mmCIF file of C-alpha atoms in Angstrom:
data_model
loop_
_atom_site.group_PDB
_atom_site.id
_atom_site.type_symbol
_atom_site.label_atom_id
_atom_site.label_comp_id
_atom_site.label_asym_id
_atom_site.label_seq_id
_atom_site.Cartn_x
_atom_site.Cartn_y
_atom_site.Cartn_z
ATOM 1 C CA MET C 1 123.941 66.338 97.429
ATOM 2 C CA THR C 2 124.609 68.196 94.323
ATOM 3 C CA LYS C 3 128.487 68.583 92.526
ATOM 4 C CA PRO C 4 129.861 71.662 94.710
ATOM 5 C CA LEU C 5 129.250 75.081 92.591
ATOM 6 C CA SER C 6 132.340 77.729 92.973
ATOM 7 C CA ALA C 7 132.632 81.517 93.340
ATOM 8 C CA GLY C 8 132.057 82.485 89.853
ATOM 9 C CA ASP C 9 129.941 80.037 88.527
ATOM 10 C CA ARG C 10 126.882 80.841 86.648
ATOM 11 C CA VAL C 11 123.722 79.863 87.781
ATOM 12 C CA ARG C 12 119.770 79.672 86.933
ATOM 13 C CA ILE C 13 117.533 79.380 89.519
ATOM 14 C CA ALA C 14 114.376 76.899 88.873
ATOM 15 C CA ALA C 15 111.698 78.303 87.665
ATOM 16 C CA VAL C 16 109.037 76.362 89.512
ATOM 17 C CA ASN C 17 106.305 77.093 92.203
ATOM 18 C CA PRO C 18 106.500 74.008 94.283
ATOM 19 C CA PRO C 19 103.765 74.294 97.295
ATOM 20 C CA GLY C 20 104.995 74.459 100.896
ATOM 21 C CA HIS C 21 107.352 76.236 102.883
ATOM 22 C CA ARG C 22 109.906 77.759 100.291
ATOM 23 C CA ARG C 23 112.728 80.048 100.711
ATOM 24 C CA THR C 24 113.385 80.962 97.193
ATOM 25 C CA PRO C 25 111.698 83.991 96.580
ATOM 26 C CA PHE C 26 109.521 84.559 93.151
ATOM 27 C CA TYR C 27 111.994 87.325 92.000
ATOM 28 C CA ILE C 28 114.684 85.379 91.537
ATOM 29 C CA ARG C 29 113.343 82.287 89.981
ATOM 30 C CA GLY C 30 114.063 81.537 86.242
ATOM 31 C CA LYS C 31 116.738 84.437 86.707
ATOM 32 C CA ILE C 32 120.360 83.761 85.739
ATOM 33 C CA GLY C 33 122.613 85.068 88.510
ATOM 34 C CA VAL C 34 126.617 84.089 89.529
ATOM 35 C CA ILE C 35 127.866 81.988 92.511
ATOM 36 C CA GLU C 36 129.080 84.885 95.307
ATOM 37 C CA ARG C 37 130.225 82.195 97.896
ATOM 38 C CA ALA C 38 129.772 78.726 99.156
ATOM 39 C CA CYS C 39 128.471 78.880 102.559
ATOM 40 C CA GLY C 40 128.356 75.881 104.200
ATOM 41 C CA GLU C 41 125.589 73.285 104.454
ATOM 42 C CA PHE C 42 122.863 73.291 106.812
ATOM 43 C CA ALA C 43 119.481 71.405 107.584
ATOM 44 C CA ASN C 44 117.354 72.175 104.825
ATOM 45 C CA PRO C 45 115.035 74.622 106.196
ATOM 46 C CA GLU C 46 111.698 73.574 103.555
ATOM 47 C CA GLU C 47 111.980 70.334 105.512
ATOM 48 C CA LEU C 48 112.533 71.903 109.109
ATOM 49 C CA GLY C 49 109.492 74.274 108.320
ATOM 50 C CA HIS C 50 107.279 71.024 108.371
ATOM 51 C CA GLY C 51 108.576 69.557 111.139
ATOM 52 C CA PHE C 52 110.315 67.000 109.243
ATOM 53 C CA ASP C 53 114.685 66.755 110.019
ATOM 54 C CA GLY C 54 115.812 68.521 107.481
ATOM 55 C CA MET C 55 118.342 66.049 106.361
ATOM 56 C CA PRO C 56 119.859 65.531 104.321
ATOM 57 C CA LYS C 57 122.076 68.827 104.681
ATOM 58 C CA LYS C 58 121.943 71.184 101.767
ATOM 59 C CA ARG C 59 124.660 73.235 100.421
ATOM 60 C CA LEU C 60 123.765 77.189 100.539
ATOM 61 C CA TYR C 61 125.147 79.609 98.285
ATOM 62 C CA ARG C 62 125.333 83.392 97.880
ATOM 63 C CA VAL C 63 124.120 84.197 94.293
ATOM 64 C CA ARG C 64 124.563 87.751 92.879
ATOM 65 C CA PHE C 65 121.948 89.261 90.968
ATOM 66 C CA LYS C 66 122.014 92.088 88.684
ATOM 67 C CA GLN C 67 119.592 94.694 89.459
ATOM 68 C CA THR C 68 118.884 95.071 85.911
ATOM 69 C CA ASP C 69 118.616 91.480 85.286
ATOM 70 C CA LEU C 70 115.576 91.483 87.656
ATOM 71 C CA TRP C 71 113.579 94.223 87.041
ATOM 72 C CA GLN C 72 112.331 96.280 84.186
ATOM 73 C CA ASN C 73 113.248 99.609 84.121
ATOM 74 C CA TYR C 74 115.042 99.329 87.235
ATOM 75 C CA ARG C 75 116.170 102.665 88.499
ATOM 76 C CA GLY C 76 119.733 102.547 89.292
ATOM 77 C CA GLY C 77 123.405 101.902 88.020
ATOM 78 C CA PRO C 78 124.680 98.743 86.174
ATOM 79 C CA GLY C 79 126.870 98.001 88.839
ATOM 80 C CA ASP C 80 123.319 97.803 91.459
ATOM 81 C CA THR C 81 122.893 93.718 92.775
ATOM 82 C CA VAL C 82 121.199 91.563 94.973
ATOM 83 C CA ASP C 83 122.775 89.112 96.817
ATOM 84 C CA VAL C 84 120.127 86.036 97.751
ATOM 85 C CA ASP C 85 121.081 82.959 99.862
ATOM 86 C CA VAL C 86 119.687 80.079 97.984
ATOM 87 C CA TYR C 87 119.901 76.121 98.590
ATOM 88 C CA GLU C 88 121.614 73.863 96.141
ATOM 89 C CA HIS C 89 118.457 72.553 94.987
ATOM 90 C CA TRP C 90 117.287 75.387 93.434
ATOM 91 C CA LEU C 91 120.080 75.815 91.178
ATOM 92 C CA GLN C 92 120.977 74.973 87.464
ATOM 93 C CA PRO C 93 124.584 75.096 86.584
ATOM 94 C CA LEU C 94 125.143 77.065 83.207
ATOM 95 C CA PRO C 95 128.449 77.073 81.346
ATOM 96 C CA ALA C 96 130.678 79.565 81.810
ATOM 97 C CA GLN C 97 130.296 82.677 79.910
ATOM 98 C CA SER C 98 133.140 84.217 78.044
ATOM 99 C CA SER C 99 131.724 87.742 78.521
ATOM 100 C CA GLY C 100 133.126 88.487 81.796
ATOM 101 C CA GLN C 101 130.226 88.002 83.964
ATOM 102 C CA GLY C 102 131.318 84.837 85.309
ATOM 103 C CA GLU C 103 134.643 86.539 86.401
ATOM 104 C CA ARG C 104 132.852 88.890 89.022
ATOM 105 C CA ALA C 105 132.870 87.806 92.475
ATOM 106 C CA MET A 1 110.053 80.302 123.738
ATOM 107 C CA SER A 2 112.580 77.808 125.243
ATOM 108 C CA GLU A 3 115.235 78.590 127.522
ATOM 109 C CA ASP A 4 118.187 79.026 125.379
ATOM 110 C CA HIS A 5 118.626 82.342 124.375
ATOM 111 C CA ASP A 6 121.837 82.243 123.620
ATOM 112 C CA HIS A 7 120.807 81.752 119.601
ATOM 113 C CA ASP A 8 119.384 83.961 117.313
ATOM 114 C CA HIS A 9 115.997 82.947 116.616
ATOM 115 C CA SER A 10 115.614 79.730 115.365
ATOM 116 C CA HIS A 11 113.853 79.775 111.457
ATOM 117 C CA ASP A 12 111.158 78.378 112.216
ATOM 118 C CA HIS A 13 110.303 80.451 114.718
ATOM 119 C CA ASP A 14 111.146 83.673 112.984
ATOM 120 C CA HIS A 15 109.480 82.236 109.914
ATOM 121 C CA ALA A 16 106.114 81.031 111.361
ATOM 122 C CA HIS A 17 105.980 83.900 113.387
ATOM 123 C CA ASP A 18 106.801 86.322 110.867
ATOM 124 C CA HIS A 19 103.769 84.528 108.088
ATOM 125 C CA ALA A 20 101.393 84.956 111.049
ATOM 126 C CA HIS A 21 102.196 88.556 110.521
ATOM 127 C CA ASP A 22 100.983 87.984 106.658
ATOM 128 C CA HIS A 23 97.692 86.816 107.722
ATOM 129 C CA GLY A 24 97.508 90.111 109.958
ATOM 130 C CA THR A 25 97.815 88.695 113.201
ATOM 131 C CA PRO A 26 100.031 91.565 115.285
ATOM 132 C CA HIS A 27 103.355 90.661 117.473
ATOM 133 C CA PRO A 28 102.165 89.341 120.701
ATOM 134 C CA LEU A 29 104.235 91.582 122.418
ATOM 135 C CA ALA A 30 103.213 94.655 120.351
ATOM 136 C CA PRO A 31 102.342 97.413 123.244
ATOM 137 C CA GLU A 32 99.608 98.937 120.697
ATOM 138 C CA ASP A 33 98.118 94.900 119.917
ATOM 139 C CA ASN A 34 94.307 95.276 121.807
ATOM 140 C CA SER A 35 92.821 92.580 118.926
ATOM 141 C CA PRO A 36 92.106 89.127 119.851
ATOM 142 C CA PRO A 37 95.159 86.320 119.282
ATOM 143 C CA GLY A 38 95.744 85.071 115.886
ATOM 144 C CA ARG A 39 96.187 81.626 115.071
ATOM 145 C CA TYR A 40 100.004 81.089 115.744
ATOM 146 C CA GLU A 41 100.117 83.658 119.197
ATOM 147 C CA LEU A 42 97.241 81.037 120.593
ATOM 148 C CA MET A 43 99.770 78.104 120.035
ATOM 149 C CA ILE A 44 102.715 79.885 121.217
ATOM 150 C CA MET A 45 100.542 80.621 124.464
ATOM 151 C CA ALA A 46 99.454 76.957 124.666
ATOM 152 C CA ILE A 47 102.532 75.653 123.699
ATOM 153 C CA ARG A 48 104.205 77.458 126.530
ATOM 154 C CA ASP A 49 101.325 76.654 129.280
ATOM 155 C CA LEU A 50 101.696 72.753 128.163
ATOM 156 C CA MET A 51 105.857 73.157 129.025
ATOM 157 C CA ILE A 52 105.166 75.062 132.398
ATOM 158 C CA GLU A 53 102.258 72.745 133.390
ATOM 159 C CA LYS A 54 104.867 69.539 132.566
ATOM 160 C CA ASN A 55 107.656 71.075 134.140
ATOM 161 C CA LEU A 56 109.994 71.208 131.342
ATOM 162 C CA ILE A 57 110.013 75.085 131.893
ATOM 163 C CA THR A 58 109.394 77.659 134.048
ATOM 164 C CA ALA A 59 107.164 81.033 133.901
ATOM 165 C CA GLU A 60 110.599 82.154 135.142
ATOM 166 C CA GLN A 61 112.496 81.040 132.212
ATOM 167 C CA VAL A 62 110.083 82.377 130.033
ATOM 168 C CA ARG A 63 110.423 85.902 131.501
ATOM 169 C CA LYS A 64 114.330 85.658 131.422
ATOM 170 C CA GLY A 65 114.250 84.902 128.151
ATOM 171 C CA PHE A 66 112.204 87.694 126.961
ATOM 172 C CA GLU A 67 115.020 89.740 129.297
ATOM 173 C CA THR A 68 117.759 88.385 127.272
ATOM 174 C CA LEU A 69 116.795 88.937 123.874
ATOM 175 C CA ASP A 70 115.835 92.732 124.995
ATOM 176 C CA SER A 71 119.196 92.858 126.481
ATOM 177 C CA TRP A 72 120.791 92.869 123.177
ATOM 178 C CA GLN A 73 121.436 95.839 121.980
ATOM 179 C CA PRO A 74 123.024 97.594 118.743
ATOM 180 C CA ALA A 75 125.934 98.437 120.561
ATOM 181 C CA ARG A 76 127.468 95.145 120.832
ATOM 182 C CA GLY A 77 127.456 95.288 117.298
ATOM 183 C CA ALA A 78 128.804 98.719 117.078
ATOM 184 C CA GLN A 79 131.868 97.261 119.189
ATOM 185 C CA ILE A 80 132.517 95.132 116.809
ATOM 186 C CA VAL A 81 132.726 97.711 113.820
ATOM 187 C CA ALA A 82 134.782 100.157 116.066
ATOM 188 C CA ARG A 83 137.554 97.265 116.336
ATOM 189 C CA ALA A 84 137.351 96.475 112.775
ATOM 190 C CA TRP A 85 137.904 100.241 112.392
ATOM 191 C CA THR A 86 140.852 99.939 114.062
ATOM 192 C CA ASP A 87 142.397 96.649 114.070
ATOM 193 C CA PRO A 88 142.509 95.300 110.225
ATOM 194 C CA ALA A 89 143.911 92.134 111.345
ATOM 195 C CA TYR A 90 140.801 91.810 113.191
ATOM 196 C CA LYS A 91 138.176 93.260 110.201
ATOM 197 C CA ALA A 92 140.112 90.296 108.096
ATOM 198 C CA ARG A 93 138.989 87.836 110.419
ATOM 199 C CA LEU A 94 135.711 89.694 110.638
ATOM 200 C CA LEU A 95 135.007 88.972 107.029
ATOM 201 C CA ALA A 96 136.441 85.567 106.884
ATOM 202 C CA ASP A 97 134.390 84.341 109.690
ATOM 203 C CA GLY A 98 131.958 86.741 111.681
ATOM 204 C CA ASN A 99 130.837 83.821 114.123
ATOM 205 C CA GLU A 100 134.435 83.392 115.388
ATOM 206 C CA ALA A 101 135.276 87.215 115.047
ATOM 207 C CA ILE A 102 132.239 88.208 117.256
ATOM 208 C CA ALA A 103 133.646 85.321 119.957
ATOM 209 C CA ASP A 104 136.204 88.014 121.104
ATOM 210 C CA PHE A 105 133.208 89.973 122.495
ATOM 211 C CA GLY A 106 131.437 86.556 123.886
ATOM 212 C CA ILE A 107 128.539 86.726 121.531
ATOM 213 C CA ASN A 108 127.620 83.412 120.020
ATOM 214 C CA MET A 109 125.106 83.401 116.918
ATOM 215 C CA GLY A 110 123.828 80.222 117.678
ATOM 216 C CA GLY A 111 123.078 78.348 114.547
ATOM 217 C CA ALA A 112 123.056 81.243 112.272
ATOM 218 C CA LYS A 113 126.333 82.238 110.149
ATOM 219 C CA LEU A 114 127.420 85.777 110.433
ATOM 220 C CA THR A 115 128.276 87.636 107.224
ATOM 221 C CA VAL A 116 129.958 90.863 107.276
ATOM 222 C CA VAL A 117 129.957 92.964 104.621
ATOM 223 C CA GLU A 118 131.813 96.418 104.023
ATOM 224 C CA ASN A 119 130.464 99.363 102.398
ATOM 225 C CA THR A 120 133.794 100.726 100.520
ATOM 226 C CA GLU A 121 134.068 104.063 98.181
ATOM 227 C CA SER A 122 132.294 102.432 95.257
ATOM 228 C CA VAL A 123 129.924 99.719 97.471
ATOM 229 C CA GLN A 124 127.123 100.467 99.717
ATOM 230 C CA ASN A 125 125.708 97.294 101.068
ATOM 231 C CA VAL A 126 121.915 96.881 102.695
ATOM 232 C CA ILE A 127 120.363 94.127 104.523
ATOM 233 C CA VAL A 128 116.916 92.793 103.936
ATOM 234 C CA CYS A 129 114.881 89.590 104.629
ATOM 235 C CA THR A 130 112.102 89.741 101.748
ATOM 236 C CA LEU A 131 110.752 86.667 103.274
ATOM 237 C CA CYS A 132 109.890 87.749 106.722
ATOM 238 C CA SER A 133 112.461 89.382 109.486
ATOM 239 C CA CYS A 134 115.558 87.534 109.803
ATOM 240 C CA TYR A 135 117.814 90.152 111.368
ATOM 241 C CA PRO A 136 121.239 89.381 113.184
ATOM 242 C CA ARG A 137 119.750 89.577 116.852
ATOM 243 C CA ALA A 138 123.003 88.513 118.944
ATOM 244 C CA VAL A 139 124.563 91.491 117.369
ATOM 245 C CA LEU A 140 122.178 94.409 116.711
ATOM 246 C CA GLY A 141 118.993 93.781 119.137
ATOM 247 C CA LEU A 142 115.346 93.327 117.598
ATOM 248 C CA PRO A 143 114.951 94.688 114.619
ATOM 249 C CA PRO A 144 113.550 97.828 114.121
ATOM 250 C CA ASP A 145 109.645 98.299 113.068
ATOM 251 C CA TRP A 146 110.869 99.425 109.626
ATOM 252 C CA TYR A 147 112.943 96.722 109.230
ATOM 253 C CA ARG A 148 109.890 94.298 109.743
ATOM 254 C CA SER A 149 107.317 96.183 107.610
ATOM 255 C CA LYS A 150 106.140 95.214 104.567
ATOM 256 C CA ALA A 151 106.636 97.791 102.068
ATOM 257 C CA TYR A 152 111.050 98.053 103.192
ATOM 258 C CA ARG A 153 110.777 94.440 102.480
ATOM 259 C CA ALA A 154 108.570 94.435 99.129
ATOM 260 C CA ARG A 155 110.245 97.764 98.188
ATOM 261 C CA VAL A 156 114.218 97.750 98.807
ATOM 262 C CA VAL A 157 115.130 95.072 96.523
ATOM 263 C CA VAL A 158 113.162 96.444 93.333
ATOM 264 C CA GLU A 159 113.965 100.320 94.049
ATOM 265 C CA PRO A 160 116.854 100.665 96.785
ATOM 266 C CA ARG A 161 117.719 103.806 95.908
ATOM 267 C CA ALA A 162 114.851 105.555 96.480
ATOM 268 C CA VAL A 163 113.871 103.548 99.854
ATOM 269 C CA VAL A 164 117.162 104.706 101.351
ATOM 270 C CA LYS A 165 116.737 108.274 99.758
ATOM 271 C CA GLU A 166 113.489 108.212 101.622
ATOM 272 C CA LEU A 167 115.044 107.183 105.080
ATOM 273 C CA GLY A 168 117.468 110.360 103.967
ATOM 274 C CA LEU A 169 120.515 108.927 102.346
ATOM 275 C CA GLU A 170 121.378 109.569 98.828
ATOM 276 C CA ILE A 171 123.748 107.119 97.195
ATOM 277 C CA PRO A 172 125.725 108.815 94.218
ATOM 278 C CA ASP A 173 125.239 107.465 91.454
ATOM 279 C CA ASP A 174 128.917 105.920 91.165
ATOM 280 C CA VAL A 175 128.245 104.209 93.942
ATOM 281 C CA ALA A 176 126.896 100.572 93.645
ATOM 282 C CA ILE A 177 123.995 99.459 95.879
ATOM 283 C CA ARG A 178 124.138 96.027 96.926
ATOM 284 C CA VAL A 179 120.874 95.092 98.533
ATOM 285 C CA HIS A 180 121.562 91.603 100.417
ATOM 286 C CA ASP A 181 118.485 89.067 100.955
ATOM 287 C CA SER A 182 118.754 87.352 104.407
ATOM 288 C CA LEU A 183 116.575 84.182 103.827
ATOM 289 C CA ALA A 184 118.291 81.557 105.068
ATOM 290 C CA ASP A 185 120.953 80.652 107.474
ATOM 291 C CA LEU A 186 123.050 83.629 106.979
ATOM 292 C CA ARG A 187 123.024 86.885 109.190
ATOM 293 C CA TYR A 188 124.419 90.155 107.705
ATOM 294 C CA LEU A 189 126.257 93.085 109.885
ATOM 295 C CA VAL A 190 127.369 96.262 107.430
ATOM 296 C CA ILE A 191 130.610 97.603 108.566
ATOM 297 C CA PRO A 192 129.963 101.220 107.000
ATOM 298 C CA ARG A 193 132.891 103.180 105.925
ATOM 299 C CA ARG A 194 134.965 105.131 108.858
ATOM 300 C CA PRO A 195 134.111 108.775 108.210
ATOM 301 C CA ALA A 196 137.317 111.564 107.873
ATOM 302 C CA GLY A 197 137.311 113.532 111.370
ATOM 303 C CA THR A 198 137.396 110.129 113.246
ATOM 304 C CA GLU A 199 141.468 110.344 113.359
ATOM 305 C CA GLY A 200 143.002 109.340 116.402
ATOM 306 C CA TRP A 201 139.806 107.919 117.792
ATOM 307 C CA ASN A 202 139.452 105.335 120.268
ATOM 308 C CA GLU A 203 137.209 101.950 119.777
ATOM 309 C CA ALA A 204 134.692 103.618 122.666
ATOM 310 C CA GLN A 205 134.649 106.914 121.208
ATOM 311 C CA LEU A 206 134.517 104.929 117.470
ATOM 312 C CA ALA A 207 131.685 102.879 118.633
ATOM 313 C CA ALA A 208 128.910 105.980 119.643
ATOM 314 C CA ILE A 209 128.882 106.985 116.301
ATOM 315 C CA VAL A 210 127.712 103.477 114.485
ATOM 316 C CA THR A 211 124.047 103.526 115.430
ATOM 317 C CA ARG A 212 121.738 100.575 114.527
ATOM 318 C CA ASP A 213 121.057 101.391 110.752
ATOM 319 C CA CYS A 214 124.486 102.107 109.906
ATOM 320 C CA MET A 215 125.109 98.402 110.479
ATOM 321 C CA VAL A 216 121.632 97.696 108.024
ATOM 322 C CA GLY A 217 123.283 99.839 105.316
ATOM 323 C CA VAL A 218 120.810 102.745 105.199
ATOM 324 C CA ALA A 219 122.518 105.162 106.992
ATOM 325 C CA ASN A 220 126.144 106.096 107.059
ATOM 326 C CA PRO A 221 128.160 107.432 110.308
ATOM 327 C CA GLN A 222 128.229 110.799 111.139
ATOM 328 C CA VAL A 223 130.676 112.932 112.732
ATOM 329 C CA ALA A 224 128.808 115.697 115.092
#
C-alpha cells in the first residue's frame, strides 16, 4: 500500500491506459486534483472485476478537480468542481502549492 | 441474483450488468424489451438456473429478491433527509458516517459506503456514475432511466449547468455546482436545502417534499 494521503494533498492522476476493468475515468487521467477526503480501504474492484479476490485492499480517496482544469471552454463558474472516487494506485502525490489550491477541501 | 438482498448491488454485478447496456443489451427486466437476450443476460439466466438446479437457491428466493429491490423506494431517503433537517445532531452523524446514521431507520448499505453531501446557499451537489449506474439503492430504490442514460452520464460532468437546466433547475452563477462521480465503493445522497415556508413542519410533512430527484441533486424541494 502507498503512503496515506490527507485532505488537501495535491495529486496527479496517472496518465496511463492499461487494459482490463478500470475504475478511473479517462477525463481525469493526467489531471491534477486535491484530496477531498480519505475513504478507507476496499478490495480492489479492478481485480474483483476479473474474478480475483481483490487483495490486497486499496486505499480509496475522493479527489476534487476544478472543472476549468478538466475541460477547455468549460461553461460555468470557477468554483464548479467534480469529485471523483479514485484508488491509491492511480495517484501520484505532488508537492504542496503555495497558491492556495492545496488548502481547499 | 443471490438471496442476499440487503446490500446495494455489488460492483461486479452493477458494472458487468451495465457494461452489457453499453454493448446494446437492454435491461433483462425492461418491459419493452423484445430483443433476443444478450451475452450477459444469458449468463445470468444460466447461472440462476444452475443454482436452482443444484438446490443452492430457489426460484422463490429469486422472485423475493426482485420484490425486495422494488420495495426500496425514495421515501426511505426522504425520511433520512427530513430528520437531518430537524435534528442538527443527526445531520452531523449522517455527514460523518452515512452507514452508521441510516441504521437508525433499519437501513443497511451492505458493502457500500454512504457518503452524504449537503447543499448550501453556495453549493449545489449533483450525483452521477459515469461508468455505469452506481446509485444508493438502499435509500433511493432503483435508479430512474434518465440517471442510467448515456446522455446524462456523459454530459453532466462536462456541462452540469446545461444538463440540470434541461431538467428544470437553473443554478445561479454565484452557486458552485459540485458533481460527484460515483465510480467505486461510495454511494451518494444529497441533502437539499430546506425551503422557506416549512417552519414548524414535522418530519413526515418535510419528507413529503423531498423527492427522489432532490436527493440526486437535479431538483430542489418545492413548497406547494
